[in-house]
Coordinates of C-alpha atoms in Angstrom, one line a residue:
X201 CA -43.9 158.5 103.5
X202 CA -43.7 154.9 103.6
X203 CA -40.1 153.7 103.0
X204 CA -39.0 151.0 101.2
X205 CA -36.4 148.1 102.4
X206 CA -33.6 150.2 100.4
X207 CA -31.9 150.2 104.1
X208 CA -32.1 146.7 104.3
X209 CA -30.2 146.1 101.1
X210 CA -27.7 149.5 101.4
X211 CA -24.0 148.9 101.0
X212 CA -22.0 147.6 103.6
X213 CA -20.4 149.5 106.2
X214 CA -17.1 151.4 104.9
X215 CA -16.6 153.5 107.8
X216 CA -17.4 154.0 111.4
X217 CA -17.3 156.9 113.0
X218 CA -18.7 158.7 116.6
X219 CA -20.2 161.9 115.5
X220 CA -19.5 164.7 118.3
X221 CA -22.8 166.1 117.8
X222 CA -24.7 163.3 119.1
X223 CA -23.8 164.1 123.0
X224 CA -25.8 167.7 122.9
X225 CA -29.6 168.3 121.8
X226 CA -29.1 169.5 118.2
X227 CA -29.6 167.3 115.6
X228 CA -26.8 165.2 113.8
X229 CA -25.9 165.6 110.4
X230 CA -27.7 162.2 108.5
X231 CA -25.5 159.8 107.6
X232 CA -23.8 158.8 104.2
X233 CA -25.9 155.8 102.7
X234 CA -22.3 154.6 102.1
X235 CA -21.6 154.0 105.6
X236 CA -25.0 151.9 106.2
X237 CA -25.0 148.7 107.3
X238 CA -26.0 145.6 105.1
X239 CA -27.7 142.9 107.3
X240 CA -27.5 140.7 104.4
X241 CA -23.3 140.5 104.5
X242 CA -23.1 139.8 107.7
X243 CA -21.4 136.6 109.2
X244 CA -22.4 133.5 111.0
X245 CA -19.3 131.8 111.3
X246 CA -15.8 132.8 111.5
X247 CA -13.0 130.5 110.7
X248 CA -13.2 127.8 113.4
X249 CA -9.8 127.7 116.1
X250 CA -6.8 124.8 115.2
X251 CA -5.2 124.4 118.5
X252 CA -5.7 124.7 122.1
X253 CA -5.9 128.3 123.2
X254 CA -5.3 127.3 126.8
X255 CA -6.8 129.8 129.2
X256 CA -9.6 132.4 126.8
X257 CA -10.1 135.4 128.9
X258 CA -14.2 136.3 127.9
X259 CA -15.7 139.3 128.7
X260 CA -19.5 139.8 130.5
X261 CA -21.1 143.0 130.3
X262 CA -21.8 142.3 133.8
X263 CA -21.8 139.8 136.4
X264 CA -24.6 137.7 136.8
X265 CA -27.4 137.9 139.3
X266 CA -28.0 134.2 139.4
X267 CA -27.1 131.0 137.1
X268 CA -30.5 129.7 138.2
X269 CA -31.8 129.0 134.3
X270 CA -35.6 130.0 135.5
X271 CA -34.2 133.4 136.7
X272 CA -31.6 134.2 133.9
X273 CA -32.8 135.5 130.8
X274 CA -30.6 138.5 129.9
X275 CA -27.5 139.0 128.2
X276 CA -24.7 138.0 130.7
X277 CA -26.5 134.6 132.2
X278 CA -27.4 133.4 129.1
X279 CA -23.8 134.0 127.4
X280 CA -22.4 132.0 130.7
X281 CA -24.9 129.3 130.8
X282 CA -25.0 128.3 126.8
X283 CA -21.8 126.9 127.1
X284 CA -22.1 125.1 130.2
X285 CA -26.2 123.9 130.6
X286 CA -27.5 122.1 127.8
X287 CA -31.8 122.1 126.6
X288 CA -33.7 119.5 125.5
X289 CA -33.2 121.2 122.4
X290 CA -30.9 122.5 120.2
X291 CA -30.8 126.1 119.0
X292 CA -28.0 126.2 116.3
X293 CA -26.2 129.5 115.0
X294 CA -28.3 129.6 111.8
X295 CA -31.4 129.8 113.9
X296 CA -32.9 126.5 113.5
X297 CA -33.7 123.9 115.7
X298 CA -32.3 120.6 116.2
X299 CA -31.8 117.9 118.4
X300 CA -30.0 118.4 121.7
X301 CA -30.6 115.9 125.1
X302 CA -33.6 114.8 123.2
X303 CA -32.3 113.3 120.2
X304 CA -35.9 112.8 118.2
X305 CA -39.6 113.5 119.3
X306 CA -42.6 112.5 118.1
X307 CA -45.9 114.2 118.2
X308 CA -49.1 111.3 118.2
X309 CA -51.7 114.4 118.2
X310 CA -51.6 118.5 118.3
X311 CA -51.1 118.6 122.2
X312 CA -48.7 115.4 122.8
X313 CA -45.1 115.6 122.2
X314 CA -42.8 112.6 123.6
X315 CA -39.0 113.3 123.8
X316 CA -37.1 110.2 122.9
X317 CA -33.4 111.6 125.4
X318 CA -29.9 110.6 124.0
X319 CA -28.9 107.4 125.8
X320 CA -25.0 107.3 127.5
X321 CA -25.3 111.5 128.9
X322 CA -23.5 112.2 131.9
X323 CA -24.0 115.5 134.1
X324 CA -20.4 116.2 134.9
X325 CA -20.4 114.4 138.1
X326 CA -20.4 111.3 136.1
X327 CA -24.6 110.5 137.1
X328 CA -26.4 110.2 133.8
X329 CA -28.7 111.7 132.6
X330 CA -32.4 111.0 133.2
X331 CA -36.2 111.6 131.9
X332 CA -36.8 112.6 135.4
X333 CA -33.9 115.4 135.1
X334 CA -35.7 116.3 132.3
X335 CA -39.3 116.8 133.7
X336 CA -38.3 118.2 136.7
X337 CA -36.0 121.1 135.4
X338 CA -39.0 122.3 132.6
X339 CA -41.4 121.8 134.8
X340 CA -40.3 124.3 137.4
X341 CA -41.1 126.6 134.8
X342 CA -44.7 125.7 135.2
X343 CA -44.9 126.8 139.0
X344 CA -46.5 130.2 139.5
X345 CA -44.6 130.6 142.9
X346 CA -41.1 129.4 140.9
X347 CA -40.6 133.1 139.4
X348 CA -39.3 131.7 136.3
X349 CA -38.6 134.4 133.5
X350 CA -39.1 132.3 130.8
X351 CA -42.6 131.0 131.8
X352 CA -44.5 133.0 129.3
X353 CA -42.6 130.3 127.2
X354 CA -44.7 127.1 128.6
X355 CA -47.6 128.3 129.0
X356 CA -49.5 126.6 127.3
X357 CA -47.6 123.3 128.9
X358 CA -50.5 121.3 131.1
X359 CA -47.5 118.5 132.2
X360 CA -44.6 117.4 131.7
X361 CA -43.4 113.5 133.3
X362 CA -41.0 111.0 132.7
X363 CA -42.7 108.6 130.7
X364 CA -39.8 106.2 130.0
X365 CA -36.7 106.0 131.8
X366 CA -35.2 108.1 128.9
X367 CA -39.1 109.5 127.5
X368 CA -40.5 112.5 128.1
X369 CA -43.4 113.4 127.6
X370 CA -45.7 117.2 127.4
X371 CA -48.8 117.7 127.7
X372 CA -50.1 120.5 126.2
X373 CA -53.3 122.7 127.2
X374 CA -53.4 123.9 123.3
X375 CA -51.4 123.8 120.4
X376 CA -48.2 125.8 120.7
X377 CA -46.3 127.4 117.6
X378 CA -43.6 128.6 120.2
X379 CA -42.6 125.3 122.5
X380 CA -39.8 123.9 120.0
X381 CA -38.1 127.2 119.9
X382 CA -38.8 127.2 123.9
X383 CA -37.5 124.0 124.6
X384 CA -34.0 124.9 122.0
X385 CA -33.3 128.1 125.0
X386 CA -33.8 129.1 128.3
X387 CA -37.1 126.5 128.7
X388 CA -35.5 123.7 127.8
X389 CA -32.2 123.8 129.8
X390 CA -32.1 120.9 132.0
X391 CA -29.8 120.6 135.6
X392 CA -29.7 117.4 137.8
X393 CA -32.6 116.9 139.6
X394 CA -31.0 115.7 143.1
X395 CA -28.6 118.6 143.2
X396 CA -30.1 121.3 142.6
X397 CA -32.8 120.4 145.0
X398 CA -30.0 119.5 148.0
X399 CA -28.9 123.5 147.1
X400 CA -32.0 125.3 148.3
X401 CA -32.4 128.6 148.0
X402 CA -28.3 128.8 147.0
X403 CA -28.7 127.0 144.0
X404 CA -27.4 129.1 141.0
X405 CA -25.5 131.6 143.4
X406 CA -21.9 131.2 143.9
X407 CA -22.1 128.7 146.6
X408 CA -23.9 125.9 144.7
X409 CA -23.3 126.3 140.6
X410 CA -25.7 124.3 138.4
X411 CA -25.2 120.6 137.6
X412 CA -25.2 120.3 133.9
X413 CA -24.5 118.2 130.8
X414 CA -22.4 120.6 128.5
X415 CA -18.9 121.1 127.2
X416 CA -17.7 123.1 129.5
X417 CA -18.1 122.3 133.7
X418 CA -18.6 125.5 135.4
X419 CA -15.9 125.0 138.1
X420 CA -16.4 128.2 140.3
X421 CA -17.9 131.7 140.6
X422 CA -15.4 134.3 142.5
X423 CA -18.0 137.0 143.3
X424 CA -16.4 140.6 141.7
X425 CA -13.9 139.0 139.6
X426 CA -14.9 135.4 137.4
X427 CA -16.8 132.6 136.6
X428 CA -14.3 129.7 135.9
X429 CA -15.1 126.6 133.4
X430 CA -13.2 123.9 131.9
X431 CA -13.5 121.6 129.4
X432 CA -16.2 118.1 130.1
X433 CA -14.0 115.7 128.4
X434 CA -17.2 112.8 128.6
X435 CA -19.0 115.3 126.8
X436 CA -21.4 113.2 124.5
X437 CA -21.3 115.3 121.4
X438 CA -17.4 114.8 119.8
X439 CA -18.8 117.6 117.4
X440 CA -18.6 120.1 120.0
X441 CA -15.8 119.1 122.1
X442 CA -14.1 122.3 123.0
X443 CA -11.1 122.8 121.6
X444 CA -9.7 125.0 124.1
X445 CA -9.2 123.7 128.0
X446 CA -10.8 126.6 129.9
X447 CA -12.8 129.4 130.5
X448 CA -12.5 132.3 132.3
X449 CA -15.2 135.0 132.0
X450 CA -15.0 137.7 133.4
X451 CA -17.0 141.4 134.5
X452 CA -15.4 144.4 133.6
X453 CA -18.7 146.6 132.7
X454 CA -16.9 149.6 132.4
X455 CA -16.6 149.9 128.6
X456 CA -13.5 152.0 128.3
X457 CA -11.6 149.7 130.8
X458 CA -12.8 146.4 127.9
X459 CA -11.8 148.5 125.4
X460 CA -8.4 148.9 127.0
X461 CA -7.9 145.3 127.8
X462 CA -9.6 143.9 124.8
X463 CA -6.6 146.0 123.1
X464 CA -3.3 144.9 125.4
X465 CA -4.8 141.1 125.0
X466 CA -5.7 141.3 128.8
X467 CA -8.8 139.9 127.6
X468 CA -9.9 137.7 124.6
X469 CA -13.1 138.5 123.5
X470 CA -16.9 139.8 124.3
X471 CA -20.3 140.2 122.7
X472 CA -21.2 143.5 122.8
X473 CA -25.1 144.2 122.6
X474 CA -24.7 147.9 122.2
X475 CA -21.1 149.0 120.1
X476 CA -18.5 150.5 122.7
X477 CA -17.1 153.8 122.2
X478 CA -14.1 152.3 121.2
X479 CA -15.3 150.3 118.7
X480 CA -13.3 151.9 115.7
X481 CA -10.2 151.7 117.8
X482 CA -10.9 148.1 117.8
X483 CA -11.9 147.5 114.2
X484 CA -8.6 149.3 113.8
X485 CA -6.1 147.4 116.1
X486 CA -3.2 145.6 114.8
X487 CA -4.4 142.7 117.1
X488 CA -8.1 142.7 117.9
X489 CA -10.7 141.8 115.0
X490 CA -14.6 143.0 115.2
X491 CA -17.1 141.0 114.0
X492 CA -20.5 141.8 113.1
X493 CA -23.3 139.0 113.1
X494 CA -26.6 138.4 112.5
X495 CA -28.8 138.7 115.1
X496 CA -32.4 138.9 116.3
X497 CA -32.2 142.0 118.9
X498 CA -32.9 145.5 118.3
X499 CA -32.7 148.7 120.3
X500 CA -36.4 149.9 121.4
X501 CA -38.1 152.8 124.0
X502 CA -40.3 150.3 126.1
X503 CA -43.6 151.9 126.6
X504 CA -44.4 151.7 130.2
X505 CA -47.0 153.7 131.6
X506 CA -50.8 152.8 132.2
X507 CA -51.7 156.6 133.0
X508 CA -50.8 159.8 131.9
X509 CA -49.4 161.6 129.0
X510 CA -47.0 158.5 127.3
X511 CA -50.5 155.7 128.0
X512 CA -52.0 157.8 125.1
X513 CA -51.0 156.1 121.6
X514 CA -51.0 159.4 120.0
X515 CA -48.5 160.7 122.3
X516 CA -46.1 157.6 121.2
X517 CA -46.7 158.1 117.8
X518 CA -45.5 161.5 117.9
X519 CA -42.7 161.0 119.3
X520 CA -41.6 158.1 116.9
X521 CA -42.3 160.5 113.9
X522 CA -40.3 162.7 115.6
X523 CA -37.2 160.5 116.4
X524 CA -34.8 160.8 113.6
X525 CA -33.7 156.8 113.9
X526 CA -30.9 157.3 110.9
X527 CA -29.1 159.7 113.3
X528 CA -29.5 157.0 116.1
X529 CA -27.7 154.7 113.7
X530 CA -25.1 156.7 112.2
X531 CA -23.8 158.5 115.4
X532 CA -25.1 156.7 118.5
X533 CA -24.5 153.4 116.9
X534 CA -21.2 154.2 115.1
X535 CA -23.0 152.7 111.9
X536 CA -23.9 149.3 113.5
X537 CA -27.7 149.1 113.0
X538 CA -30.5 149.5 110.4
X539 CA -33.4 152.4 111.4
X540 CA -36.5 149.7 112.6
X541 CA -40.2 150.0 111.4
X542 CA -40.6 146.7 113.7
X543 CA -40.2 144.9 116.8
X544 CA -39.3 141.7 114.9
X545 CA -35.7 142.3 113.1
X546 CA -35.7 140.5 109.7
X547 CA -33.5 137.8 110.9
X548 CA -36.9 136.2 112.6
X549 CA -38.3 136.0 109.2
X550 CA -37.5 131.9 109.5
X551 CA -40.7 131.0 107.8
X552 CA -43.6 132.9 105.8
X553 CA -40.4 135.2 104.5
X554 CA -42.5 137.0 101.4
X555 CA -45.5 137.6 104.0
X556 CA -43.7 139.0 106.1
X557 CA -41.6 141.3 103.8
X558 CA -45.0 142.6 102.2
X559 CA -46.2 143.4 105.6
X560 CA -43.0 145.1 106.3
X561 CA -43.3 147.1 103.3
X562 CA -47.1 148.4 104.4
X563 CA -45.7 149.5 108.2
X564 CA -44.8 153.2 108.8
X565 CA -41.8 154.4 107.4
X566 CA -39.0 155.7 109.5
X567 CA -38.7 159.4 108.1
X568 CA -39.1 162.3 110.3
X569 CA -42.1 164.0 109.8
X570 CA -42.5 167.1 112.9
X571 CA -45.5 168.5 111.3
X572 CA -47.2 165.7 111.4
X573 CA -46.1 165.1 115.1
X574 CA -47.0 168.6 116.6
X575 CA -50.4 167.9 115.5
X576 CA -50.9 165.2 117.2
X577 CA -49.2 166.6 120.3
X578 CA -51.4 169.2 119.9
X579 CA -54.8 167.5 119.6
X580 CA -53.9 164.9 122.5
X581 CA -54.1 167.9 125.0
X582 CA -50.8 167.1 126.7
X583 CA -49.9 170.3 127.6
X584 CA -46.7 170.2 129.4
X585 CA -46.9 167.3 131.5
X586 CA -43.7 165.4 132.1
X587 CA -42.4 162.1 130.3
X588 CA -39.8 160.3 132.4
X589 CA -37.3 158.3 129.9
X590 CA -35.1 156.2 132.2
X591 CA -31.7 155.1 130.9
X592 CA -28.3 153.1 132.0
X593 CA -25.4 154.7 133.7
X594 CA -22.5 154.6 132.2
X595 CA -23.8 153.6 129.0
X596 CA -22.8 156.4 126.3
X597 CA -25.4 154.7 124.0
X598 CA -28.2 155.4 126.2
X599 CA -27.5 159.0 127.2
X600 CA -26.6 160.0 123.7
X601 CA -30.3 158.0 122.3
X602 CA -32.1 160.1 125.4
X603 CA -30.6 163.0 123.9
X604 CA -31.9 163.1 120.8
X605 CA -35.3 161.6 122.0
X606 CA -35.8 164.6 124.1
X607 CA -34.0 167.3 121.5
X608 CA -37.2 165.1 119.3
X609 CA -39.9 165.7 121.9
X610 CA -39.4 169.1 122.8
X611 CA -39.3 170.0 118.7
X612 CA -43.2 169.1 118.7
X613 CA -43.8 170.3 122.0
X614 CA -43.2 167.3 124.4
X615 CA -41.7 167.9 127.9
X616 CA -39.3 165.0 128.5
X617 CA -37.3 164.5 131.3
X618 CA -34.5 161.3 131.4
X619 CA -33.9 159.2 134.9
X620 CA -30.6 157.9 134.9
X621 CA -30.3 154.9 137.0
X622 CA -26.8 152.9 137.6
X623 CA -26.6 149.8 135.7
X624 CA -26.0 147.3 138.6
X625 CA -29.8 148.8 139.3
X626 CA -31.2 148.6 135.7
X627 CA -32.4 145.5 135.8
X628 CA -34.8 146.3 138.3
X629 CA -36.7 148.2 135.9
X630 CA -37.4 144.8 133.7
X631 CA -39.0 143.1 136.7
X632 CA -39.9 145.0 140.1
X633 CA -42.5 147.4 139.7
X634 CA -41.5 149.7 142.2
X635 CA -38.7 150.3 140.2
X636 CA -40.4 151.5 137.6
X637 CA -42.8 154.1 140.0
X638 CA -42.7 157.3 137.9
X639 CA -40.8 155.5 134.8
X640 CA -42.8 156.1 131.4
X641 CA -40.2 154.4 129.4
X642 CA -37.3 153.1 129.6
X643 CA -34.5 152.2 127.0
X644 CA -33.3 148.7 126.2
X645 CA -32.1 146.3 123.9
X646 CA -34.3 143.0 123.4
X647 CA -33.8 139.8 121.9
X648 CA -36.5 137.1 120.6
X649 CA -36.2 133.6 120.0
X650 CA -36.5 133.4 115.8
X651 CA -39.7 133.6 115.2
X652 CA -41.7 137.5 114.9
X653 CA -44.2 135.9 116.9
X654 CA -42.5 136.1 119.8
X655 CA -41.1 139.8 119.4
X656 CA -44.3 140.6 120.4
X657 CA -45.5 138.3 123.5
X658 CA -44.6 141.0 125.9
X659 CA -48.4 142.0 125.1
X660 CA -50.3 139.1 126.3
X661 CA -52.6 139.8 128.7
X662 CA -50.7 138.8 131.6
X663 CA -47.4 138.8 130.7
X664 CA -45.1 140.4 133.4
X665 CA -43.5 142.6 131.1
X666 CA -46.1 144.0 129.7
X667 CA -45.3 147.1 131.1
X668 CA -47.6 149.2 130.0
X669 CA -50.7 146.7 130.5
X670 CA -50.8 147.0 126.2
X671 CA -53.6 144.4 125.0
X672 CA -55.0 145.6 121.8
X673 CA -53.5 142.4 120.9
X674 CA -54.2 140.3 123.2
X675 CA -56.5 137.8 121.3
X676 CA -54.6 137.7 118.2
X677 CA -51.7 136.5 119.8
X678 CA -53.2 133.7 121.0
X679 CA -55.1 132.9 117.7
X680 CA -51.4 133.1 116.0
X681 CA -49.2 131.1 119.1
X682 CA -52.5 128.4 118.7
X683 CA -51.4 127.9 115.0
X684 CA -49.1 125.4 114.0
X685 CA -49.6 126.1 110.1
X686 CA -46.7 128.5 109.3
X687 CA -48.1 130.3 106.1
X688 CA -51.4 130.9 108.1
X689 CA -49.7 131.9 111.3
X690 CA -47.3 134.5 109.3
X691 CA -50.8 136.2 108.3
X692 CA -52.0 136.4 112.0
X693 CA -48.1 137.8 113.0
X694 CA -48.1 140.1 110.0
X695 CA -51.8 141.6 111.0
X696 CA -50.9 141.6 114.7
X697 CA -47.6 143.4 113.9
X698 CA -49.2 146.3 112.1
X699 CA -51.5 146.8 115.0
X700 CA -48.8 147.2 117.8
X701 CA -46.6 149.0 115.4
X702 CA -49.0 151.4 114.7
X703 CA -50.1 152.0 118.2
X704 CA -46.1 152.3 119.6
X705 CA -46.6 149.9 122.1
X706 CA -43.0 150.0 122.2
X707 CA -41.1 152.2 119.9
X708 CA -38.9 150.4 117.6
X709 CA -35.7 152.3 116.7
X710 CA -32.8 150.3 115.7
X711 CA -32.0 146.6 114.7
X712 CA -28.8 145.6 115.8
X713 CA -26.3 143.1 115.0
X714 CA -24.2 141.0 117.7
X715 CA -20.7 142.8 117.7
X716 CA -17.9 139.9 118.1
X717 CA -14.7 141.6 119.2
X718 CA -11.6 139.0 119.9
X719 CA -7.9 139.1 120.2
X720 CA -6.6 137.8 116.5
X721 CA -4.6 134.7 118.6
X722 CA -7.7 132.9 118.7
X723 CA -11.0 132.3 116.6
X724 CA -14.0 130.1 116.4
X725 CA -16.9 131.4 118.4
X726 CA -20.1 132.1 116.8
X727 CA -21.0 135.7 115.7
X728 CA -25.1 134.8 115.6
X729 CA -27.2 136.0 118.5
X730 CA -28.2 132.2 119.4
X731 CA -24.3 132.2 121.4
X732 CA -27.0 133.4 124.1
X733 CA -28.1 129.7 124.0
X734 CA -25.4 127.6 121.6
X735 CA -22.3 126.4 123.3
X736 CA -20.4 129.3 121.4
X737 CA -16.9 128.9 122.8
X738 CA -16.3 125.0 121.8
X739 CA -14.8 125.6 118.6
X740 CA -12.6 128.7 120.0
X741 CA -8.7 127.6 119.7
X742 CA -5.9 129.3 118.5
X743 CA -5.5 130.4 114.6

């Protein structure tokens, strides 16, 4: 039965509590609407800091693989790079876009755009800033042999050349709904030209950091223990001058041992993507303070098989109807996350809002239904071949959501085996193929720029993580990226939308919120997801 967005508007958290019963295969009692979370409540800003904290002692879930901005587009680079390398763009904490190294643009027809750059920037070797910076760093993105992550991004981007001394301009091969947002993140980010070329193949590693532009200088990178940044005091923009002189972030991933030093003051603060165990511990602490924030990520099974049992759409379908996602929220996710009918969390809703609310109305529901499920289990012809579910180590949120994924399965008759893979390996899974040999899905949070477009891009046609070679799609999306109208374009998302969700390309299970924990002698840091790309630590100081 189709639900309505009752969840979306429920009554903010009161409680939060691990339920015991979510680490066997039974299922967990459903939760007290009382205790659901209300997206709407959530904050964006919390008090900005007075004084200089000195020394903040961040948290990363994990230390990066590279500060290389075409190879970083996951959770730890991007919280180490926003506050360090500047885009062209700016993406602010409210999700819109504003200016950043380009302080206005101009568009003479559908596929020009010239960037007029901020006269008087400096990288932080005192060399300033140039349009030839500028073209180089985004057009690395446009090299096939680069490996860039993010060059799904610019792909419609013929050129990009320094047109002016301080002018930019793009050429594009079509019109492109998506490049602002690209150009406001991981797209956009510019380095200095004549450094990061004398680097080589070091450049991003801990021998040769990035040249930037931003607030804070990244000063070194002490493999197994911290990256260390201080404070540009010739940064250009006085309104984000940090307050604070450095930055220390560090990479404890075991989330028991953050807990512990999140609680002595041994560290500051951390975005958590998934809540820790000890999250009520810390909601409860005489000197820590948890933030929730909105946020444009969500929790999903990522479809990625091409043959056998989990390429059939039936198969997938099943198994969503028979996930119970309310358990998923109230005992997995200690109440921090709203049961999803949709790859694109609400928060993307930054244009075409009542569209995409009626669409989001029309989308299955989220309630259990294992009659339903068994049928199709039974009509696909399964039978009792395996479905391999891989999952983080260490990760008490992943084991306890493969539980109950597998306690789902095998109550309409699916055989489902979990793969647990250590997280310093889980990346793998996102980009090497071989380490996804045998894989069917895989868990994972994922995060979109703020537009529902782009929640699903993974299913263009040649899009690398398009794991399961989806493309059902395909041609919508490039109807709806190719229009720049944006009541006409949240038609083409809304009909696209349906069709995925329908066919559980990827199964949507939970949106999430970005879970700001920090010591109470400091505060200031954004609680929005865009501290991925937003200097978020400039305002950070002491109470």
């Amino acid at each position: 039965m189709p639900r309505t967005r009752t969840a979306l508007r429920a009554t903010a958290a009161a409680s939060v509590l691990l339920v015991a019963t979510a680490c066997n295969a039974g299922t967990p009692a459903s939760p007290d609407p009382a205790d659901a979370l209300d997206f709407s409540d959530l904050a964006q800003d919390p008090p900005a800091g007075t004084g200089d904290a000195g020394t903040i002692h961040w948290n990363l879930p994990y230390e990066p693989l590279s500060l290389d901005p075409i190879k970083t587009f996951n959770y730890a680079e991007n919280t180490a790079l926003a506050n360090s390398c500047e885009a062209l763009l700016r993406a602010n904490p409210d999700f819109t876009v504003g200016p950043g190294l380009a302080e206005k643009w101009d568009q003479p027809d559908p596929t020009t755009w010239v960037f007029h750059l901020r006269p008087g920037v400096t990288f932080w070797n005192g060399k300033p800033l140039t349009a030839e910076d500028v073209a180089w760093s985004i057009g690395r993105h446009l090299d096939p042999d680069s490996g860039s992550y993010v060059a799904t991004y610019l792909t419609n981007v013929a050129s990009v050349t320094a047109s002016g001394p301080l002018e930019v301009t793009m050429r594009m091969k079509k019109p492109d709904a998506l490049l602002t947002q690209a150009l406001a993140s991981l797209g956009g980010i510019v380095t200095e030209k004549a450094s990061s070329l004398a680097a080589g193949e070091d450049f991003g590693t801990p021998q040769h950091l990035p040249m930037c532009t931003g607030p804070f200088r990244l000063d070194s990178w002490k493999p197994g223990q911290a990256i260390e940044l201080s404070r540009n005091d010739a940064y250009w923009d006085d309104a984000l001058k940090p307050l604070s002189s450095k930055l220390e972030l560090s990479f404890v991933t075991d989330e028991s041992t953050a807990v512990l030093a999140l609680e002595s003051g041994e560290l500051d603060g951390e975005f958590f993507y998934l809540p820790p165990a000890g999250l009520d511990k810390l909601r409860n602490g005489e000197d820590t303070e948890v933030v929730l924030g909105t946020s444009l990520a969500g929790w999903y099974l990522l479809g990625a098989a091409s043959d056998g049992p989990f390429a059939d759409p039936d198969v997938r379908r099943a198994l969503s109807m028979a996930t119970d996602r309310a358990a998923i929220a109230s005992t997995v996710l200690q109440n921090t996350a709203i049961p999803a009918r949709s790859l694109a969390t609400p928060a993307s809703w930054t244009y075409g809002r009542s569209i995409f609310e009626k669409a989001y109305d029309e989308l299955p529901g989220t309630d259990v239904d294992i009659e339903a499920a068994t049928k199709l289990v039974e009509d696909s012809g399964v039978g009792d071949q395996p479905i391999t579910i891989a999952v983080q180590g260490s990760s008490v949120v992943h084991e306890q959501t493969a539980n109950l994924l597998q306690a789902a399965g095998e109550a309409i008759g699916l055989h489902i085996e979990i793969k647990t893979i250590p997280v310093e390996q889980y990346g793998n899974v996102y980009v090497d193929p071989q380490a996804r040999k045998g894989i069917d899905a895989f868990l994972s949070t994922y995060y979109s720029v703020a537009d529902p477009l782009d929640s699903y891009l993974m299913f263009e046609k040649d899009a690398y993580n398009n794991y399961g070679r989806y493309d059902a799609i395909a041609d919508q999306l490039v109807a709806a990226r190719s229009e720049t109208d944006d009541e006409t374009r949240a038609e083409l998302v809304a009909e696209l939308e349906h069709r995925a969700v329908t066919d559980e390309a990827w199964l949507p299970l939970e949106y999430l919120p970005v879970i700001l924990v920090q010591n109470k002698r400091i505060t200031g840091s954004i609680a929005t997801s865009n501290y991925l790309y937003y200097p978020w630590a400039s305002a950070i100081g002491t109470r």
